Short mmCIF file of N, CA and C and ligand atoms in Angstrom, two decimals:
data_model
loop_
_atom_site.label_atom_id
_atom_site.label_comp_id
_atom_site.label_asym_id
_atom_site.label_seq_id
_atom_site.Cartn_x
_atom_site.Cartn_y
_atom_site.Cartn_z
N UNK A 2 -240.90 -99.78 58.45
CA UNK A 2 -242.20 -100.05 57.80
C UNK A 2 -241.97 -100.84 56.51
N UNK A 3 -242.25 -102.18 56.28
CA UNK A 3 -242.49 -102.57 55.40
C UNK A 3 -243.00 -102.23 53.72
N UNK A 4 -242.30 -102.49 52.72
CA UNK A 4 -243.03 -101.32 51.57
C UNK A 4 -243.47 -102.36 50.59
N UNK A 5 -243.64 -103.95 51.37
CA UNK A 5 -244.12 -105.17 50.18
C UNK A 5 -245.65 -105.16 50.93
N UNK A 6 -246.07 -105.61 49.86
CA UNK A 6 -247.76 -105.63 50.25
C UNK A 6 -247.79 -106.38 51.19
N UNK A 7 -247.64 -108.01 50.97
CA UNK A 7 -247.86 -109.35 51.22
C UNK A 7 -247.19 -108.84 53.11
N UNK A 8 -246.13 -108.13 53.20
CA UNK A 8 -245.62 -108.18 54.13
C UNK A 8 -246.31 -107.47 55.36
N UNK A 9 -247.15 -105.69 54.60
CA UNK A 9 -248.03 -104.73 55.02
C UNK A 9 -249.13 -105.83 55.63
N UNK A 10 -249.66 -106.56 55.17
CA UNK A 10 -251.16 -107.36 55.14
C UNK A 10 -250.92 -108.09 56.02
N UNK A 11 -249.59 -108.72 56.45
CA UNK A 11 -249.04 -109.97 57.55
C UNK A 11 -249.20 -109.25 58.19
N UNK A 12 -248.41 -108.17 58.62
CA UNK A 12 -248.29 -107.10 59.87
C UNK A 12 -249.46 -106.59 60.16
N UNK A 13 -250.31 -106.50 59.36
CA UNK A 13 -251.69 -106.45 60.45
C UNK A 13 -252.76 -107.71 60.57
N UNK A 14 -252.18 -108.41 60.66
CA UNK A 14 -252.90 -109.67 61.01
C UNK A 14 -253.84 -110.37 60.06
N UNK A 15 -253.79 -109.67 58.58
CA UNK A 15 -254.38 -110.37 57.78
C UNK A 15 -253.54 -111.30 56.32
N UNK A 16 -254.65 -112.10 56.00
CA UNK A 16 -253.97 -113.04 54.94
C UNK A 16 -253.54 -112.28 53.68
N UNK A 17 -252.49 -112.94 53.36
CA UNK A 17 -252.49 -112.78 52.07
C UNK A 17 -253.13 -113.48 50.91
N UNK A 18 -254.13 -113.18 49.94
CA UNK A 18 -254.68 -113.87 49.38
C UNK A 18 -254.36 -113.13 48.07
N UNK A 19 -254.57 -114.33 46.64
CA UNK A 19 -254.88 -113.57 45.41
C UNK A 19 -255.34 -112.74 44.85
N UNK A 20 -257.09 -112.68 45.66
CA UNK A 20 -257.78 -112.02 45.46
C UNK A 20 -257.16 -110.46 45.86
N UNK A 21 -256.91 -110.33 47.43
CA UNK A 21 -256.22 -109.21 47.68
C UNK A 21 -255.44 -108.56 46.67
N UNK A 22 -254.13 -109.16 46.49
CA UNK A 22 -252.87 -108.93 45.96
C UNK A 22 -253.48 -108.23 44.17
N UNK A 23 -254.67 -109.48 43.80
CA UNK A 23 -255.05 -108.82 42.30
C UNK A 23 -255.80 -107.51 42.33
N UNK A 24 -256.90 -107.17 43.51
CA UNK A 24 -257.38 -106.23 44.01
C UNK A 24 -256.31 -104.99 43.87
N UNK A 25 -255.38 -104.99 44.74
CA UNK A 25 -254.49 -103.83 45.04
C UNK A 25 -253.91 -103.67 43.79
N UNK A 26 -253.11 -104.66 42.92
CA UNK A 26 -253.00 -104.48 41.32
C UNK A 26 -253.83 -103.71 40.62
N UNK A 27 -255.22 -104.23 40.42
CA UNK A 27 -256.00 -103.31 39.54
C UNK A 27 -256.23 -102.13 40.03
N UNK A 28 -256.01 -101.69 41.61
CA UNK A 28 -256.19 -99.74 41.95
C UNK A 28 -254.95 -99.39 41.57
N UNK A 29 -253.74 -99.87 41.67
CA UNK A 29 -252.53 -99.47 41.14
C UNK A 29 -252.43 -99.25 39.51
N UNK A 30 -252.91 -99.69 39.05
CA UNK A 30 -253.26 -99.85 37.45
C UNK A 30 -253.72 -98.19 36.86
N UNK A 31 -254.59 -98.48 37.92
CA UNK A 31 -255.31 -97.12 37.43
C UNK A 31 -256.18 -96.48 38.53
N UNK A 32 -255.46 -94.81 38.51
CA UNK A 32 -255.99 -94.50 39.90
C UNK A 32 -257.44 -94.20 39.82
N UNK A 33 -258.36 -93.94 40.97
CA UNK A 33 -259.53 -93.28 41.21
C UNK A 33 -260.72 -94.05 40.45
N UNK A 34 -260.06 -95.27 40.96
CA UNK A 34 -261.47 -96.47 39.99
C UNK A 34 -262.60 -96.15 40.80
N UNK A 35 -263.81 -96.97 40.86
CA UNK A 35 -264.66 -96.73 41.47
C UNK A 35 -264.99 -98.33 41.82
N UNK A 36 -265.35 -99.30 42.82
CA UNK A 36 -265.63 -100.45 42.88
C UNK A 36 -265.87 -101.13 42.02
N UNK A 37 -267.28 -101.00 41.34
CA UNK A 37 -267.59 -101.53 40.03
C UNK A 37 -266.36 -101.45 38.96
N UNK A 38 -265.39 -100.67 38.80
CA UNK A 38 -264.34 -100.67 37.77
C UNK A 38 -263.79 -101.41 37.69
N UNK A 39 -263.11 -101.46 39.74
CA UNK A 39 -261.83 -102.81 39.91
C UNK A 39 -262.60 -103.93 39.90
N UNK A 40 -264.39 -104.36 40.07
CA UNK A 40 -264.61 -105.61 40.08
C UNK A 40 -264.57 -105.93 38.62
N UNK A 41 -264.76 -105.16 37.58
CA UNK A 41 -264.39 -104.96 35.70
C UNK A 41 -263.15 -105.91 35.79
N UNK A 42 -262.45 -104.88 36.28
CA UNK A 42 -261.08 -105.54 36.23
C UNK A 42 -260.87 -106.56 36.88
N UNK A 43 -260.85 -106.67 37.92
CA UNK A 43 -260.19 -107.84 38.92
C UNK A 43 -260.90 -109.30 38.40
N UNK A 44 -262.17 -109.35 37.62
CA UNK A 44 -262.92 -110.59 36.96
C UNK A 44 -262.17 -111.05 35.51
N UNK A 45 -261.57 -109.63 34.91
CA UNK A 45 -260.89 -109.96 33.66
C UNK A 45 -259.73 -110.86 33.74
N UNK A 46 -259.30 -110.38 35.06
CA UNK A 46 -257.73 -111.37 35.51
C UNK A 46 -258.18 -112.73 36.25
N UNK A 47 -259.29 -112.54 37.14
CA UNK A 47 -259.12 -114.08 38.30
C UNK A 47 -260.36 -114.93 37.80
N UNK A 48 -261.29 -114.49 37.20
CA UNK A 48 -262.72 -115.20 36.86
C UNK A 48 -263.64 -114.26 37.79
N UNK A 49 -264.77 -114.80 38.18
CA UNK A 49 -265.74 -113.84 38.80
C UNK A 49 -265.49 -113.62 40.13
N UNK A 50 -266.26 -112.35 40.55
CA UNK A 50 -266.03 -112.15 42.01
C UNK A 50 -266.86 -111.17 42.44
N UNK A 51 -267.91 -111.00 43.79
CA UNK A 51 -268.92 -110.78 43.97
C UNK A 51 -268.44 -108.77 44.02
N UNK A 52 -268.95 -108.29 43.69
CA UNK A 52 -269.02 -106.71 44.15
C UNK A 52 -268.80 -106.75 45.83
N UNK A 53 -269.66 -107.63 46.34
CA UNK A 53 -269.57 -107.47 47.53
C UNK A 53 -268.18 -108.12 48.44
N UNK A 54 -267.39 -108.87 47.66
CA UNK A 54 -266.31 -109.19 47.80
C UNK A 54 -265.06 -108.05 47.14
N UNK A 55 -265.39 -107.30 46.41
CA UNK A 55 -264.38 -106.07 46.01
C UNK A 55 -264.80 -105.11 47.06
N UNK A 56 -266.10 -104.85 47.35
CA UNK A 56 -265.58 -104.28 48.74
C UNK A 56 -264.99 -104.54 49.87
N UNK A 57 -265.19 -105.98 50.54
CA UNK A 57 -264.56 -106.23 51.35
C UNK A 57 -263.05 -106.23 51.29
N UNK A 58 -262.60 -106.73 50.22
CA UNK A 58 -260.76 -106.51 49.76
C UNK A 58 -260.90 -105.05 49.65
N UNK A 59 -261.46 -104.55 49.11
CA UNK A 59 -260.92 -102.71 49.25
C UNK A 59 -260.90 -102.28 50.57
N UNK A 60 -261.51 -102.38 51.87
CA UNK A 60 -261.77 -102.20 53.05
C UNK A 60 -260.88 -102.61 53.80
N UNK A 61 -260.35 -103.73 53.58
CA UNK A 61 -258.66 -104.38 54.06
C UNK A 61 -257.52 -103.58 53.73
N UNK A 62 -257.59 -103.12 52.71
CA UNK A 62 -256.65 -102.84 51.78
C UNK A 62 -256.55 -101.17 52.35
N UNK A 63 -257.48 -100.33 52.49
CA UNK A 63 -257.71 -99.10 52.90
C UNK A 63 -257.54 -99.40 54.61
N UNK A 64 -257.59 -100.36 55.02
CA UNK A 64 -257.53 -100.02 56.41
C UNK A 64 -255.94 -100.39 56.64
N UNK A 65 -255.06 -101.48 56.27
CA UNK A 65 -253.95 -101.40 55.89
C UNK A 65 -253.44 -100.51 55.37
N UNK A 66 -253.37 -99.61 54.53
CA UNK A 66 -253.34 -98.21 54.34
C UNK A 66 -252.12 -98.41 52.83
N UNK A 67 -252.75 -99.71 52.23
CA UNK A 67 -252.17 -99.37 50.99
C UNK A 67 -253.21 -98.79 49.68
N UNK A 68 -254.37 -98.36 50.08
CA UNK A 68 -255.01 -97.92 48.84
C UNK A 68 -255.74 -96.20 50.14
N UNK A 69 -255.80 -95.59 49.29
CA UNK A 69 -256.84 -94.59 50.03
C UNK A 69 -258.31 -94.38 49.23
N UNK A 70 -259.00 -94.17 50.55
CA UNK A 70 -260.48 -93.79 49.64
C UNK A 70 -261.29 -92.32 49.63
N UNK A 71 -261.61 -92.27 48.33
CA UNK A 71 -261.91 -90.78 47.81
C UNK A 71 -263.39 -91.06 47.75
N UNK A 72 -264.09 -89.86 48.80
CA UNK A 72 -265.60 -89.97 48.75
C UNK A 72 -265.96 -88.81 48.26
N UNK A 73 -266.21 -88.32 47.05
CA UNK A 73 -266.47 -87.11 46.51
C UNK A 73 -267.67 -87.13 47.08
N UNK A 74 -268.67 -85.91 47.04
CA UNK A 74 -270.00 -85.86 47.50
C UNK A 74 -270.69 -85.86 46.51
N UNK A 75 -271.92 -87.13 46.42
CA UNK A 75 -272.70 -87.56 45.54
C UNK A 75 -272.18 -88.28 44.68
N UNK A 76 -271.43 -88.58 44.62
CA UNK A 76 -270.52 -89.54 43.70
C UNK A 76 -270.28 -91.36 44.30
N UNK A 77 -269.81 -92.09 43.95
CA UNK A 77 -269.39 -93.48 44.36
C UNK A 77 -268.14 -93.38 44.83
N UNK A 78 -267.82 -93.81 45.68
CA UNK A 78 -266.11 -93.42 46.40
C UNK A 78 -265.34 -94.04 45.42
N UNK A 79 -264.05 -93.50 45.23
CA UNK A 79 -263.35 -93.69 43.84
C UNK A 79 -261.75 -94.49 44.84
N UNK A 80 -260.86 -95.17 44.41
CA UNK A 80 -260.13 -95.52 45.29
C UNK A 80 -258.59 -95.79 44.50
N UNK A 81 -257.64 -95.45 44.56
CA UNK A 81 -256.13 -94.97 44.52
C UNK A 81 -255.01 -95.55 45.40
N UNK A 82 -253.67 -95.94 44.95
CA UNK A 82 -253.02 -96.64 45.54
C UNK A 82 -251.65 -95.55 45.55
N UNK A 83 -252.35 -94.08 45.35
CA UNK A 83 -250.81 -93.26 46.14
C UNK A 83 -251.56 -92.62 47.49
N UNK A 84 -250.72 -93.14 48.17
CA UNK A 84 -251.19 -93.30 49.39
C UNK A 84 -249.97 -92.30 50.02
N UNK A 85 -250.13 -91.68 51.16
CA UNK A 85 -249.30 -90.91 52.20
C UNK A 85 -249.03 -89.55 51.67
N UNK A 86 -248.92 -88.95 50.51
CA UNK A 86 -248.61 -87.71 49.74
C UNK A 86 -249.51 -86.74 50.40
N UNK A 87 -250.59 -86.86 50.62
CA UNK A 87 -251.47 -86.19 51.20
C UNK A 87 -252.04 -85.08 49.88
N UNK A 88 -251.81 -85.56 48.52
CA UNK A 88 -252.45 -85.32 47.45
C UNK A 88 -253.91 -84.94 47.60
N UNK A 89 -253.99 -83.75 46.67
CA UNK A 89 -255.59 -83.46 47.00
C UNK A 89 -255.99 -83.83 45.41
N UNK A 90 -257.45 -83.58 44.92
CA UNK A 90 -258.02 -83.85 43.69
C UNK A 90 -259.20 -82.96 43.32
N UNK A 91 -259.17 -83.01 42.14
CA UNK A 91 -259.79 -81.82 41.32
C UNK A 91 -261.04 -82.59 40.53
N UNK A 92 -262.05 -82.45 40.54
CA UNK A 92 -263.10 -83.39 40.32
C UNK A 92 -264.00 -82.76 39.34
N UNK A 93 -264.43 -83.11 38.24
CA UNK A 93 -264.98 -82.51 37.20
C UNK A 93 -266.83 -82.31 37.49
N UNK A 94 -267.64 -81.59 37.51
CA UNK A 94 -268.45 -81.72 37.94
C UNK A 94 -269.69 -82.36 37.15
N UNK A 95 -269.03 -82.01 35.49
CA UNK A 95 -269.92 -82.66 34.63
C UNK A 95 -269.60 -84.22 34.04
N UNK A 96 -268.75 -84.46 34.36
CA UNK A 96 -268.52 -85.69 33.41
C UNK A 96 -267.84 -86.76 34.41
N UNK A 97 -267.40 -86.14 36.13
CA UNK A 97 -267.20 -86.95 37.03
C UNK A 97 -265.80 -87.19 37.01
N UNK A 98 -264.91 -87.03 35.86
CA UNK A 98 -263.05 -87.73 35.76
C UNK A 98 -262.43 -86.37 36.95
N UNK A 99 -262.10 -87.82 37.44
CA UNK A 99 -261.01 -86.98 38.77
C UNK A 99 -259.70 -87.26 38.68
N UNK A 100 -258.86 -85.87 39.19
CA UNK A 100 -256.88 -85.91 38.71
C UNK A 100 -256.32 -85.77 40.01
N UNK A 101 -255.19 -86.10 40.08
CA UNK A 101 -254.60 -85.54 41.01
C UNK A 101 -254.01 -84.03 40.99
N UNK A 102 -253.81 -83.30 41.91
CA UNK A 102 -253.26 -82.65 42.03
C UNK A 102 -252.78 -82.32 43.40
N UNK A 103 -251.35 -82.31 43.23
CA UNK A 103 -249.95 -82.35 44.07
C UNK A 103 -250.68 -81.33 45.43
N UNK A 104 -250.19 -81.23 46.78
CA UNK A 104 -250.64 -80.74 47.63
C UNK A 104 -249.22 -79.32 47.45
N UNK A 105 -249.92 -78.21 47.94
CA UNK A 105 -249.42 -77.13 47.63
C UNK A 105 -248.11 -77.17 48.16
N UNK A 106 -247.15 -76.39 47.83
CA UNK A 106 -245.30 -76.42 47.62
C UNK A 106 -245.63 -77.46 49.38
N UNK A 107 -244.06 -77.79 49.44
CA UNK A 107 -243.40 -78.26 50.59
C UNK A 107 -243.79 -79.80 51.08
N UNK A 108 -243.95 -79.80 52.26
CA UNK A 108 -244.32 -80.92 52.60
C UNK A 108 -246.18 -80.19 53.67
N UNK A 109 -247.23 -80.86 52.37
CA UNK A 109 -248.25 -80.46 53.07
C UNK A 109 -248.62 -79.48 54.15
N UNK A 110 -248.38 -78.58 53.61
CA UNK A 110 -249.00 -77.32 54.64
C UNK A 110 -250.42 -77.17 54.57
N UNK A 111 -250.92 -77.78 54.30
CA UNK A 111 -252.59 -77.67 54.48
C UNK A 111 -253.11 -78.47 55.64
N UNK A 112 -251.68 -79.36 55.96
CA UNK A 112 -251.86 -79.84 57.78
C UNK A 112 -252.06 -79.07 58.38
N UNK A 113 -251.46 -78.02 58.82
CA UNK A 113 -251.42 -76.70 59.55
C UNK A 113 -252.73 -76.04 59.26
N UNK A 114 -253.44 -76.39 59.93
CA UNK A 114 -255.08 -75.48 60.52
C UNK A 114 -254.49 -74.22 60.42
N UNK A 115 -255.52 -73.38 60.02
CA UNK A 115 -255.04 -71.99 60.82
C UNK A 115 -255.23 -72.09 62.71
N UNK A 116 -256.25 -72.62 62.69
CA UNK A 116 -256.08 -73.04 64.51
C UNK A 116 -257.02 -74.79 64.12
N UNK A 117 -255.99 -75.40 64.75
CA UNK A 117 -256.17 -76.92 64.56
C UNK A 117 -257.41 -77.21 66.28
N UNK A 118 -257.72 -76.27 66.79
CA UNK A 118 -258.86 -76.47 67.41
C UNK A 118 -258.60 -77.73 68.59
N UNK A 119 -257.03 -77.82 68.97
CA UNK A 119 -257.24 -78.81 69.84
C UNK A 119 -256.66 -80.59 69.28
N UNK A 120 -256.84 -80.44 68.33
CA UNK A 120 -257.17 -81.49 67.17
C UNK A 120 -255.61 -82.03 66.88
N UNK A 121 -255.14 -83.11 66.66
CA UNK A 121 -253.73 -84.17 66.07
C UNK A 121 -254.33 -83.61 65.01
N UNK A 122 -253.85 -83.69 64.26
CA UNK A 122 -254.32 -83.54 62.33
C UNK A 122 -253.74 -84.31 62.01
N UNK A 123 -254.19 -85.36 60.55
CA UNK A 123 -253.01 -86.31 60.43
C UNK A 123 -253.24 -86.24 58.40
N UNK A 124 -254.54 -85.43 58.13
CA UNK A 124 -254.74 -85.56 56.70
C UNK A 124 -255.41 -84.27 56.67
N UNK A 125 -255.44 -83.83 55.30
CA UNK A 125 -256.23 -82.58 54.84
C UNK A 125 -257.21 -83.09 53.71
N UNK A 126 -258.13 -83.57 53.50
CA UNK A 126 -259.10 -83.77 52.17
C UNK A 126 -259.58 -82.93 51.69
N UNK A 127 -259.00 -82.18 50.57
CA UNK A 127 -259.45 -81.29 49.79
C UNK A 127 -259.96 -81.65 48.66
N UNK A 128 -260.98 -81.20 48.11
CA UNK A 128 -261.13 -82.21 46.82
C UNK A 128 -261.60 -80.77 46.26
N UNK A 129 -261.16 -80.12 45.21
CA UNK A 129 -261.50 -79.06 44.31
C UNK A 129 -262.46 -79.24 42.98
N UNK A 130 -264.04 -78.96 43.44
CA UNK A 130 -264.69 -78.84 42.22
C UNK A 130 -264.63 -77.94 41.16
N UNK A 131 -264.76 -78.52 39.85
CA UNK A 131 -265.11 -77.64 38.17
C UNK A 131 -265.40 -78.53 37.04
N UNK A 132 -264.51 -78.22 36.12
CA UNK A 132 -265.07 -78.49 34.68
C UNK A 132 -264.31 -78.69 34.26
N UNK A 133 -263.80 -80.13 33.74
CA UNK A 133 -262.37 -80.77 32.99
C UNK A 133 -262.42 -79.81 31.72
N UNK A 134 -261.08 -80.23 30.66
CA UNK A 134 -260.99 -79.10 30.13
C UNK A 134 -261.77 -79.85 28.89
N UNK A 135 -262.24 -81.26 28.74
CA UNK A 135 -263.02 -81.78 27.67
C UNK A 135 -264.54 -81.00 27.81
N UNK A 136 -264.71 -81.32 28.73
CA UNK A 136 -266.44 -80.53 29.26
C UNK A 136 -266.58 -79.42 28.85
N UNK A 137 -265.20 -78.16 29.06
CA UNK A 137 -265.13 -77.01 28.88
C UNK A 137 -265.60 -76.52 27.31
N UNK A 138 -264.43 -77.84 27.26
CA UNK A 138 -264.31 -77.33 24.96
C UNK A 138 -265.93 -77.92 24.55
N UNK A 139 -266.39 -79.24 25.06
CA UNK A 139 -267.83 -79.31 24.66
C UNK A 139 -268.68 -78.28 24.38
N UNK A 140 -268.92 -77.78 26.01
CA UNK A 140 -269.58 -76.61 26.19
C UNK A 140 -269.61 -75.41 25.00
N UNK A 141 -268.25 -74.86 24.93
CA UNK A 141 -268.09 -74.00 24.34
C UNK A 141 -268.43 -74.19 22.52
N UNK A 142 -268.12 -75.68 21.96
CA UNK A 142 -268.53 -76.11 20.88
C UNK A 142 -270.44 -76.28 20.25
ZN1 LIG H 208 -265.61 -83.43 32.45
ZN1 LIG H 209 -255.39 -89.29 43.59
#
């Protein structure tokens, strides 16, 4: 398996373009952007570029399977370039900042259904709601 982008993007039959390559840069930059963030970014580096064109490069990019996408519920899908860890995330409920956090000891045991129902399993999406610890100290202030 290939571990260069340009090379990932050939192997599935798509181009390599700037736009791409600056795309996957700015989710690498900084994880759990939200579209509107990387189009922030990705305009600061190349000049303008349509929202509707940062989705389409994020959609390449996630289906190539170098960025993953995080759809919290009620939220804007947030999108990350550690990909395969099978990392879950802890999502603040008041203020929205989402972290990683490591998938429990070993190598992902949250694959393991208690009964996988028949089912390949190939991911676990856990996403753990609360209250960052800024929200917390607000609150309490
Ligand atoms: Zn918060
Ligand atoms: Zn993450």
């Amino acid at each position: 398996m290939p571990t260069d982008p340009a090379d990932l993007l050939r192997q599935r039959g798509y181009r390599v373009t700037g736009q791409r390559l600056t795309v996957l840069r700015a989710v690498s930059g900084e994880p759990h952007m939200t579209a509107d963030a990387v189009a922030e970014t990705v305009r600061a580096e190349m000049g303008s570029i349509s929202i509707q064109a940062v989705y389409d490069v994020l959609g390449v990019l996630v289906d190539v399977g170098l960025i993953r996408r995080i759809q919290p519920a009620g939220s804007p899908a947030r999108f990350e370039a550690r990909v395969s860890d099978n990392h879950h995330h802890v999502i603040c409920r008041s203020c929205g900042r989402v972290a990683d956090v490591d998938c429990a000891v070993g190598s992902a045991p949250c694959l393991t259904a208690v009964d996988d129902m028949g089912y390949e399993i190939d991911e676990a999406e856990v996403i753990y709601w609360g209250r960052c610890p800024e929200c917390r100290s607000q609150a309490r202030g």
